[in-house]
């Protein structure tokens, strides 16, 4: 499922001076319910049926391709590069160190996974992080369409066994050990393109698609590595959908947490039509004043994000038992970020909600307990 990528400001390992540098499906009613999540009737219009269909088709394409590949383990046409054992071990060690430094809680959760799964998840994490840095890293000012085109070419090289650097080599080895398809990776790059073109989202339909590109894709990349529990009776497609929902819930939570910071960059990742329903505009966001209208608006946005986490829960329990802990840790900690926004009286304009170290550490044993639960016979 979704790796929780804490993609905040960090040292550049992606782009410098303009060049790349080394260093059974969830039912439709449930999906509609989430997209129109608020409890008050008619508060948000959500998506039209056509909108749901358009986005769902995009999602289903990835799920279908990944599930199809997943059924052909051992038959994947992969050009596995011939690395010296010491070199590839060093490559994975670098990925591990990056994950441990920038995603400490998630990293701890991966330690229960098998050695091969650990290395693969670390490699995927690092690729996703580097991809995000192209747009949001310290050298984002050098971003151009050509940079993303070159990054996508490098992705193809990775899948064809021609890695550019050591970190690429770790992912190149991973895609030959697990049934990964290029589509989720390419879609994440498309999300970066969207970030360079858009700073406003007219409706949740647009925002949902963005969240799929930049975060739902991580879930698709992760399911084949984390594995599905042998005793699970849920279809692979259902579990992939749950992974998507966790990714989207995480991204919505990131957006709500970072409203003030994004506003300083001239970005508003909130549905414009929904702001208008509460008598709000971009000016209210930029004014950084928390009003009753803002609080009411945020309450509804939080309800929606939590709804995605609710849909993701059952999928987390369908994963292989050794892989559930980091997923449950992600799910529970991101819910606590929403709690922190509430504790701040919905002031995400001048304050950044966060979960303190003590709370994080106390969450880990709770997540571990949830990870021990056996897969349900059916998904609610």
mmCIF file with all atom_site columns, C-alpha atoms in Angstrom, residues 77-250:
data_model
loop_
_atom_site.group_PDB
_atom_site.id
_atom_site.type_symbol
_atom_site.label_atom_id
_atom_site.label_alt_id
_atom_site.label_comp_id
_atom_site.label_asym_id
_atom_site.label_entity_id
_atom_site.label_seq_id
_atom_site.pdbx_PDB_ins_code
_atom_site.Cartn_x
_atom_site.Cartn_y
_atom_site.Cartn_z
_atom_site.occupancy
_atom_site.B_iso_or_equiv
_atom_site.pdbx_formal_charge
_atom_site.auth_seq_id
_atom_site.auth_comp_id
_atom_site.auth_asym_id
_atom_site.auth_atom_id
_atom_site.pdbx_PDB_model_num
ATOM 1   C CA . UNK A 1 77  ? 10.305  -9.836  -19.296 1.00 0.00 ? 77  UNK A CA 1
ATOM 2   C CA . UNK A 1 78  ? 13.030  -8.020  -17.407 1.00 0.00 ? 78  UNK A CA 1
ATOM 3   C CA . UNK A 1 79  ? 16.486  -7.186  -18.611 1.00 0.00 ? 79  UNK A CA 1
ATOM 4   C CA . UNK A 1 80  ? 18.258  -7.728  -15.324 1.00 0.00 ? 80  UNK A CA 1
ATOM 5   C CA . UNK A 1 81  ? 21.590  -5.930  -15.250 1.00 0.00 ? 81  UNK A CA 1
ATOM 6   C CA . UNK A 1 82  ? 24.610  -7.799  -14.004 1.00 0.00 ? 82  UNK A CA 1
ATOM 7   C CA . UNK A 1 83  ? 25.797  -5.968  -10.921 1.00 0.00 ? 83  UNK A CA 1
ATOM 8   C CA . UNK A 1 84  ? 28.676  -6.921  -8.707  1.00 0.00 ? 84  UNK A CA 1
ATOM 9   C CA . UNK A 1 85  ? 27.139  -8.141  -5.420  1.00 0.00 ? 85  UNK A CA 1
ATOM 10  C CA . UNK A 1 86  ? 29.068  -5.552  -3.408  1.00 0.00 ? 86  UNK A CA 1
ATOM 11  C CA . UNK A 1 87  ? 27.894  -2.728  -5.702  1.00 0.00 ? 87  UNK A CA 1
ATOM 12  C CA . UNK A 1 88  ? 24.187  -3.592  -5.500  1.00 0.00 ? 88  UNK A CA 1
ATOM 13  C CA . UNK A 1 89  ? 24.437  -4.104  -1.738  1.00 0.00 ? 89  UNK A CA 1
ATOM 14  C CA . UNK A 1 90  ? 25.939  -0.625  -1.437  1.00 0.00 ? 90  UNK A CA 1
ATOM 15  C CA . UNK A 1 91  ? 23.145  0.764   -3.634  1.00 0.00 ? 91  UNK A CA 1
ATOM 16  C CA . UNK A 1 92  ? 20.465  -0.655  -1.367  1.00 0.00 ? 92  UNK A CA 1
ATOM 17  C CA . UNK A 1 93  ? 22.359  0.561   1.696   1.00 0.00 ? 93  UNK A CA 1
ATOM 18  C CA . UNK A 1 94  ? 22.221  4.102   0.317   1.00 0.00 ? 94  UNK A CA 1
ATOM 19  C CA . UNK A 1 95  ? 18.476  3.763   -0.205  1.00 0.00 ? 95  UNK A CA 1
ATOM 20  C CA . UNK A 1 96  ? 18.075  2.433   3.324   1.00 0.00 ? 96  UNK A CA 1
ATOM 21  C CA . UNK A 1 97  ? 20.013  5.371   4.769   1.00 0.00 ? 97  UNK A CA 1
ATOM 22  C CA . UNK A 1 98  ? 17.890  7.915   2.908   1.00 0.00 ? 98  UNK A CA 1
ATOM 23  C CA . UNK A 1 99  ? 14.689  6.231   4.055   1.00 0.00 ? 99  UNK A CA 1
ATOM 24  C CA . UNK A 1 100 ? 15.939  6.034   7.645   1.00 0.00 ? 100 UNK A CA 1
ATOM 25  C CA . UNK A 1 101 ? 16.887  9.720   7.653   1.00 0.00 ? 101 UNK A CA 1
ATOM 26  C CA . UNK A 1 102 ? 13.779  11.211  6.070   1.00 0.00 ? 102 UNK A CA 1
ATOM 27  C CA . UNK A 1 103 ? 11.022  8.717   6.948   1.00 0.00 ? 103 UNK A CA 1
ATOM 28  C CA . UNK A 1 104 ? 12.110  7.444   10.353  1.00 0.00 ? 104 UNK A CA 1
ATOM 29  C CA . UNK A 1 105 ? 8.809   6.003   11.543  1.00 0.00 ? 105 UNK A CA 1
ATOM 30  C CA . UNK A 1 106 ? 8.055   4.296   8.262   1.00 0.00 ? 106 UNK A CA 1
ATOM 31  C CA . UNK A 1 107 ? 11.602  2.951   8.130   1.00 0.00 ? 107 UNK A CA 1
ATOM 32  C CA . UNK A 1 108 ? 11.183  1.293   11.528  1.00 0.00 ? 108 UNK A CA 1
ATOM 33  C CA . UNK A 1 109 ? 8.045   -0.402  10.245  1.00 0.00 ? 109 UNK A CA 1
ATOM 34  C CA . UNK A 1 110 ? 9.910   -1.866  7.277   1.00 0.00 ? 110 UNK A CA 1
ATOM 35  C CA . UNK A 1 111 ? 12.322  -3.694  9.571   1.00 0.00 ? 111 UNK A CA 1
ATOM 36  C CA . UNK A 1 112 ? 9.772   -6.479  10.103  1.00 0.00 ? 112 UNK A CA 1
ATOM 37  C CA . UNK A 1 113 ? 9.592   -7.158  6.374   1.00 0.00 ? 113 UNK A CA 1
ATOM 38  C CA . UNK A 1 114 ? 11.682  -9.791  4.657   1.00 0.00 ? 114 UNK A CA 1
ATOM 39  C CA . UNK A 1 115 ? 15.116  -8.630  3.538   1.00 0.00 ? 115 UNK A CA 1
ATOM 40  C CA . UNK A 1 116 ? 14.178  -8.587  -0.150  1.00 0.00 ? 116 UNK A CA 1
ATOM 41  C CA . UNK A 1 117 ? 10.984  -6.628  0.488   1.00 0.00 ? 117 UNK A CA 1
ATOM 42  C CA . UNK A 1 118 ? 12.832  -4.148  2.679   1.00 0.00 ? 118 UNK A CA 1
ATOM 43  C CA . UNK A 1 119 ? 15.342  -3.383  -0.050  1.00 0.00 ? 119 UNK A CA 1
ATOM 44  C CA . UNK A 1 120 ? 12.645  -3.031  -2.698  1.00 0.00 ? 120 UNK A CA 1
ATOM 45  C CA . UNK A 1 121 ? 10.536  -0.649  -0.605  1.00 0.00 ? 121 UNK A CA 1
ATOM 46  C CA . UNK A 1 122 ? 13.594  1.475   0.187   1.00 0.00 ? 122 UNK A CA 1
ATOM 47  C CA . UNK A 1 123 ? 14.458  1.671   -3.522  1.00 0.00 ? 123 UNK A CA 1
ATOM 48  C CA . UNK A 1 124 ? 10.905  2.716   -4.425  1.00 0.00 ? 124 UNK A CA 1
ATOM 49  C CA . UNK A 1 125 ? 10.864  5.286   -1.620  1.00 0.00 ? 125 UNK A CA 1
ATOM 50  C CA . UNK A 1 126 ? 14.078  6.879   -2.877  1.00 0.00 ? 126 UNK A CA 1
ATOM 51  C CA . UNK A 1 127 ? 12.865  7.050   -6.484  1.00 0.00 ? 127 UNK A CA 1
ATOM 52  C CA . UNK A 1 128 ? 9.618   8.703   -5.376  1.00 0.00 ? 128 UNK A CA 1
ATOM 53  C CA . UNK A 1 129 ? 11.512  11.147  -3.209  1.00 0.00 ? 129 UNK A CA 1
ATOM 54  C CA . UNK A 1 130 ? 13.882  12.112  -6.002  1.00 0.00 ? 130 UNK A CA 1
ATOM 55  C CA . UNK A 1 131 ? 10.942  12.540  -8.355  1.00 0.00 ? 131 UNK A CA 1
ATOM 56  C CA . UNK A 1 132 ? 9.241   14.896  -5.914  1.00 0.00 ? 132 UNK A CA 1
ATOM 57  C CA . UNK A 1 133 ? 12.439  16.884  -5.495  1.00 0.00 ? 133 UNK A CA 1
ATOM 58  C CA . UNK A 1 134 ? 12.429  17.717  -9.188  1.00 0.00 ? 134 UNK A CA 1
ATOM 59  C CA . UNK A 1 135 ? 9.494   20.055  -8.490  1.00 0.00 ? 135 UNK A CA 1
ATOM 60  C CA . UNK A 1 136 ? 9.695   20.809  -4.757  1.00 0.00 ? 136 UNK A CA 1
ATOM 61  C CA . UNK A 1 137 ? 13.372  20.379  -3.916  1.00 0.00 ? 137 UNK A CA 1
ATOM 62  C CA . UNK A 1 138 ? 15.999  23.023  -3.264  1.00 0.00 ? 138 UNK A CA 1
ATOM 63  C CA . UNK A 1 139 ? 16.777  23.278  -6.992  1.00 0.00 ? 139 UNK A CA 1
ATOM 64  C CA . UNK A 1 140 ? 13.170  23.365  -8.208  1.00 0.00 ? 140 UNK A CA 1
ATOM 65  C CA . UNK A 1 141 ? 13.859  26.775  -9.792  1.00 0.00 ? 141 UNK A CA 1
ATOM 66  C CA . UNK A 1 142 ? 15.732  24.943  -12.530 1.00 0.00 ? 142 UNK A CA 1
ATOM 67  C CA . UNK A 1 143 ? 12.710  22.784  -13.337 1.00 0.00 ? 143 UNK A CA 1
ATOM 68  C CA . UNK A 1 144 ? 11.614  22.613  -16.982 1.00 0.00 ? 144 UNK A CA 1
ATOM 69  C CA . UNK A 1 145 ? 9.574   20.219  -19.135 1.00 0.00 ? 145 UNK A CA 1
ATOM 70  C CA . UNK A 1 146 ? 12.859  18.913  -20.517 1.00 0.00 ? 146 UNK A CA 1
ATOM 71  C CA . UNK A 1 147 ? 13.988  17.842  -17.041 1.00 0.00 ? 147 UNK A CA 1
ATOM 72  C CA . UNK A 1 148 ? 10.861  15.730  -16.553 1.00 0.00 ? 148 UNK A CA 1
ATOM 73  C CA . UNK A 1 149 ? 11.210  14.270  -20.038 1.00 0.00 ? 149 UNK A CA 1
ATOM 74  C CA . UNK A 1 150 ? 14.778  13.260  -19.252 1.00 0.00 ? 150 UNK A CA 1
ATOM 75  C CA . UNK A 1 151 ? 13.652  11.798  -15.900 1.00 0.00 ? 151 UNK A CA 1
ATOM 76  C CA . UNK A 1 152 ? 11.044  9.710   -17.705 1.00 0.00 ? 152 UNK A CA 1
ATOM 77  C CA . UNK A 1 153 ? 13.686  8.484   -20.141 1.00 0.00 ? 153 UNK A CA 1
ATOM 78  C CA . UNK A 1 154 ? 15.808  7.470   -17.164 1.00 0.00 ? 154 UNK A CA 1
ATOM 79  C CA . UNK A 1 155 ? 12.824  5.566   -15.792 1.00 0.00 ? 155 UNK A CA 1
ATOM 80  C CA . UNK A 1 156 ? 12.625  3.565   -19.011 1.00 0.00 ? 156 UNK A CA 1
ATOM 81  C CA . UNK A 1 157 ? 16.354  2.910   -18.795 1.00 0.00 ? 157 UNK A CA 1
ATOM 82  C CA . UNK A 1 158 ? 15.878  1.639   -15.243 1.00 0.00 ? 158 UNK A CA 1
ATOM 83  C CA . UNK A 1 159 ? 13.249  -0.861  -16.387 1.00 0.00 ? 159 UNK A CA 1
ATOM 84  C CA . UNK A 1 160 ? 15.481  -1.939  -19.279 1.00 0.00 ? 160 UNK A CA 1
ATOM 85  C CA . UNK A 1 161 ? 18.502  -2.563  -17.064 1.00 0.00 ? 161 UNK A CA 1
ATOM 86  C CA . UNK A 1 162 ? 20.467  0.586   -17.903 1.00 0.00 ? 162 UNK A CA 1
ATOM 87  C CA . UNK A 1 163 ? 20.608  2.549   -14.619 1.00 0.00 ? 163 UNK A CA 1
ATOM 88  C CA . UNK A 1 164 ? 22.216  5.979   -14.646 1.00 0.00 ? 164 UNK A CA 1
ATOM 89  C CA . UNK A 1 165 ? 23.567  5.948   -11.091 1.00 0.00 ? 165 UNK A CA 1
ATOM 90  C CA . UNK A 1 166 ? 23.720  3.831   -7.955  1.00 0.00 ? 166 UNK A CA 1
ATOM 91  C CA . UNK A 1 167 ? 20.254  4.796   -6.683  1.00 0.00 ? 167 UNK A CA 1
ATOM 92  C CA . UNK A 1 168 ? 18.762  3.995   -10.083 1.00 0.00 ? 168 UNK A CA 1
ATOM 93  C CA . UNK A 1 169 ? 20.563  0.653   -9.946  1.00 0.00 ? 169 UNK A CA 1
ATOM 94  C CA . UNK A 1 170 ? 18.725  -0.312  -6.766  1.00 0.00 ? 170 UNK A CA 1
ATOM 95  C CA . UNK A 1 171 ? 15.361  0.246   -8.462  1.00 0.00 ? 171 UNK A CA 1
ATOM 96  C CA . UNK A 1 172 ? 16.555  -1.494  -11.623 1.00 0.00 ? 172 UNK A CA 1
ATOM 97  C CA . UNK A 1 173 ? 17.338  -4.566  -9.547  1.00 0.00 ? 173 UNK A CA 1
ATOM 98  C CA . UNK A 1 174 ? 14.012  -4.270  -7.701  1.00 0.00 ? 174 UNK A CA 1
ATOM 99  C CA . UNK A 1 175 ? 11.857  -4.227  -10.849 1.00 0.00 ? 175 UNK A CA 1
ATOM 100 C CA . UNK A 1 176 ? 13.429  -7.506  -11.865 1.00 0.00 ? 176 UNK A CA 1
ATOM 101 C CA . UNK A 1 177 ? 12.759  -9.103  -8.489  1.00 0.00 ? 177 UNK A CA 1
ATOM 102 C CA . UNK A 1 178 ? 9.129   -7.987  -8.209  1.00 0.00 ? 178 UNK A CA 1
ATOM 103 C CA . UNK A 1 179 ? 6.304   -7.685  -10.764 1.00 0.00 ? 179 UNK A CA 1
ATOM 104 C CA . UNK A 1 180 ? 6.330   -3.907  -11.131 1.00 0.00 ? 180 UNK A CA 1
ATOM 105 C CA . UNK A 1 181 ? 4.881   -2.081  -14.121 1.00 0.00 ? 181 UNK A CA 1
ATOM 106 C CA . UNK A 1 182 ? 6.149   1.264   -15.429 1.00 0.00 ? 182 UNK A CA 1
ATOM 107 C CA . UNK A 1 183 ? 2.676   2.842   -15.503 1.00 0.00 ? 183 UNK A CA 1
ATOM 108 C CA . UNK A 1 184 ? 2.450   3.963   -11.837 1.00 0.00 ? 184 UNK A CA 1
ATOM 109 C CA . UNK A 1 185 ? 5.953   5.440   -12.066 1.00 0.00 ? 185 UNK A CA 1
ATOM 110 C CA . UNK A 1 186 ? 5.112   7.310   -15.266 1.00 0.00 ? 186 UNK A CA 1
ATOM 111 C CA . UNK A 1 187 ? 1.891   8.558   -13.734 1.00 0.00 ? 187 UNK A CA 1
ATOM 112 C CA . UNK A 1 188 ? 3.798   9.992   -10.782 1.00 0.00 ? 188 UNK A CA 1
ATOM 113 C CA . UNK A 1 189 ? 5.969   11.928  -13.220 1.00 0.00 ? 189 UNK A CA 1
ATOM 114 C CA . UNK A 1 190 ? 2.755   13.186  -14.830 1.00 0.00 ? 190 UNK A CA 1
ATOM 115 C CA . UNK A 1 191 ? 1.742   14.451  -11.392 1.00 0.00 ? 191 UNK A CA 1
ATOM 116 C CA . UNK A 1 192 ? 4.963   16.468  -11.282 1.00 0.00 ? 192 UNK A CA 1
ATOM 117 C CA . UNK A 1 193 ? 4.073   17.935  -14.672 1.00 0.00 ? 193 UNK A CA 1
ATOM 118 C CA . UNK A 1 194 ? 0.673   18.874  -13.310 1.00 0.00 ? 194 UNK A CA 1
ATOM 119 C CA . UNK A 1 195 ? 2.394   20.662  -10.424 1.00 0.00 ? 195 UNK A CA 1
ATOM 120 C CA . UNK A 1 196 ? 4.363   22.811  -12.867 1.00 0.00 ? 196 UNK A CA 1
ATOM 121 C CA . UNK A 1 197 ? 1.221   23.769  -14.798 1.00 0.00 ? 197 UNK A CA 1
ATOM 122 C CA . UNK A 1 198 ? -1.409  24.213  -12.083 1.00 0.00 ? 198 UNK A CA 1
ATOM 123 C CA . UNK A 1 199 ? -1.578  26.133  -8.832  1.00 0.00 ? 199 UNK A CA 1
ATOM 124 C CA . UNK A 1 200 ? -5.387  26.024  -8.476  1.00 0.00 ? 200 UNK A CA 1
ATOM 125 C CA . UNK A 1 201 ? -7.974  23.237  -8.619  1.00 0.00 ? 201 UNK A CA 1
ATOM 126 C CA . UNK A 1 202 ? -11.491 24.226  -9.576  1.00 0.00 ? 202 UNK A CA 1
ATOM 127 C CA . UNK A 1 203 ? -13.175 21.150  -8.120  1.00 0.00 ? 203 UNK A CA 1
ATOM 128 C CA . UNK A 1 204 ? -12.469 18.038  -6.125  1.00 0.00 ? 204 UNK A CA 1
ATOM 129 C CA . UNK A 1 205 ? -12.612 16.121  -9.387  1.00 0.00 ? 205 UNK A CA 1
ATOM 130 C CA . UNK A 1 206 ? -9.421  17.894  -10.450 1.00 0.00 ? 206 UNK A CA 1
ATOM 131 C CA . UNK A 1 207 ? -7.806  17.555  -7.035  1.00 0.00 ? 207 UNK A CA 1
ATOM 132 C CA . UNK A 1 208 ? -8.643  13.851  -6.807  1.00 0.00 ? 208 UNK A CA 1
ATOM 133 C CA . UNK A 1 209 ? -6.836  13.199  -10.068 1.00 0.00 ? 209 UNK A CA 1
ATOM 134 C CA . UNK A 1 210 ? -3.804  15.148  -8.837  1.00 0.00 ? 210 UNK A CA 1
ATOM 135 C CA . UNK A 1 211 ? -3.774  13.146  -5.598  1.00 0.00 ? 211 UNK A CA 1
ATOM 136 C CA . UNK A 1 212 ? -3.918  9.935   -7.590  1.00 0.00 ? 212 UNK A CA 1
ATOM 137 C CA . UNK A 1 213 ? -0.922  10.952  -9.694  1.00 0.00 ? 213 UNK A CA 1
ATOM 138 C CA . UNK A 1 214 ? 1.346   12.071  -6.867  1.00 0.00 ? 214 UNK A CA 1
ATOM 139 C CA . UNK A 1 215 ? 0.329   9.667   -4.073  1.00 0.00 ? 215 UNK A CA 1
ATOM 140 C CA . UNK A 1 216 ? -2.124  6.984   -5.166  1.00 0.00 ? 216 UNK A CA 1
ATOM 141 C CA . UNK A 1 217 ? 0.526   5.720   -7.552  1.00 0.00 ? 217 UNK A CA 1
ATOM 142 C CA . UNK A 1 218 ? 2.802   4.934   -4.598  1.00 0.00 ? 218 UNK A CA 1
ATOM 143 C CA . UNK A 1 219 ? 0.226   2.419   -3.415  1.00 0.00 ? 219 UNK A CA 1
ATOM 144 C CA . UNK A 1 220 ? 0.234   0.729   -6.803  1.00 0.00 ? 220 UNK A CA 1
ATOM 145 C CA . UNK A 1 221 ? 4.000   0.467   -6.758  1.00 0.00 ? 221 UNK A CA 1
ATOM 146 C CA . UNK A 1 222 ? 4.014   -0.980  -3.258  1.00 0.00 ? 222 UNK A CA 1
ATOM 147 C CA . UNK A 1 223 ? 1.378   -3.747  -3.314  1.00 0.00 ? 223 UNK A CA 1
ATOM 148 C CA . UNK A 1 224 ? 3.419   -6.205  -5.438  1.00 0.00 ? 224 UNK A CA 1
ATOM 149 C CA . UNK A 1 225 ? 6.386   -5.764  -3.083  1.00 0.00 ? 225 UNK A CA 1
ATOM 150 C CA . UNK A 1 226 ? 4.454   -5.965  0.171   1.00 0.00 ? 226 UNK A CA 1
ATOM 151 C CA . UNK A 1 227 ? 2.502   -8.965  -1.039  1.00 0.00 ? 227 UNK A CA 1
ATOM 152 C CA . UNK A 1 228 ? -1.038  -10.152 -0.393  1.00 0.00 ? 228 UNK A CA 1
ATOM 153 C CA . UNK A 1 229 ? -1.679  -12.530 2.510   1.00 0.00 ? 229 UNK A CA 1
ATOM 154 C CA . UNK A 1 230 ? -2.145  -16.134 1.273   1.00 0.00 ? 230 UNK A CA 1
ATOM 155 C CA . UNK A 1 231 ? -5.225  -16.466 3.483   1.00 0.00 ? 231 UNK A CA 1
ATOM 156 C CA . UNK A 1 232 ? -6.854  -13.314 2.073   1.00 0.00 ? 232 UNK A CA 1
ATOM 157 C CA . UNK A 1 233 ? -10.089 -13.953 0.186   1.00 0.00 ? 233 UNK A CA 1
ATOM 158 C CA . UNK A 1 234 ? -10.232 -10.409 -1.201  1.00 0.00 ? 234 UNK A CA 1
ATOM 159 C CA . UNK A 1 235 ? -9.474  -9.896  -4.863  1.00 0.00 ? 235 UNK A CA 1
ATOM 160 C CA . UNK A 1 236 ? -6.193  -8.262  -5.808  1.00 0.00 ? 236 UNK A CA 1
ATOM 161 C CA . UNK A 1 237 ? -8.171  -5.467  -7.433  1.00 0.00 ? 237 UNK A CA 1
ATOM 162 C CA . UNK A 1 238 ? -9.929  -4.669  -4.162  1.00 0.00 ? 238 UNK A CA 1
ATOM 163 C CA . UNK A 1 239 ? -6.622  -4.503  -2.314  1.00 0.00 ? 239 UNK A CA 1
ATOM 164 C CA . UNK A 1 240 ? -5.093  -2.252  -4.962  1.00 0.00 ? 240 UNK A CA 1
ATOM 165 C CA . UNK A 1 241 ? -8.073  0.077   -4.631  1.00 0.00 ? 241 UNK A CA 1
ATOM 166 C CA . UNK A 1 242 ? -7.573  0.222   -0.866  1.00 0.00 ? 242 UNK A CA 1
ATOM 167 C CA . UNK A 1 243 ? -3.920  1.107   -1.493  1.00 0.00 ? 243 UNK A CA 1
ATOM 168 C CA . UNK A 1 244 ? -5.020  3.924   -3.759  1.00 0.00 ? 244 UNK A CA 1
ATOM 169 C CA . UNK A 1 245 ? -7.366  5.268   -1.118  1.00 0.00 ? 245 UNK A CA 1
ATOM 170 C CA . UNK A 1 246 ? -4.632  5.310   1.505   1.00 0.00 ? 246 UNK A CA 1
ATOM 171 C CA . UNK A 1 247 ? -2.403  7.265   -0.863  1.00 0.00 ? 247 UNK A CA 1
ATOM 172 C CA . UNK A 1 248 ? -5.161  9.750   -1.633  1.00 0.00 ? 248 UNK A CA 1
ATOM 173 C CA . UNK A 1 249 ? -6.022  10.115  2.061   1.00 0.00 ? 249 UNK A CA 1
ATOM 174 C CA . UNK A 1 250 ? -2.368  10.771  2.869   1.00 0.00 ? 250 UNK A CA 1
#
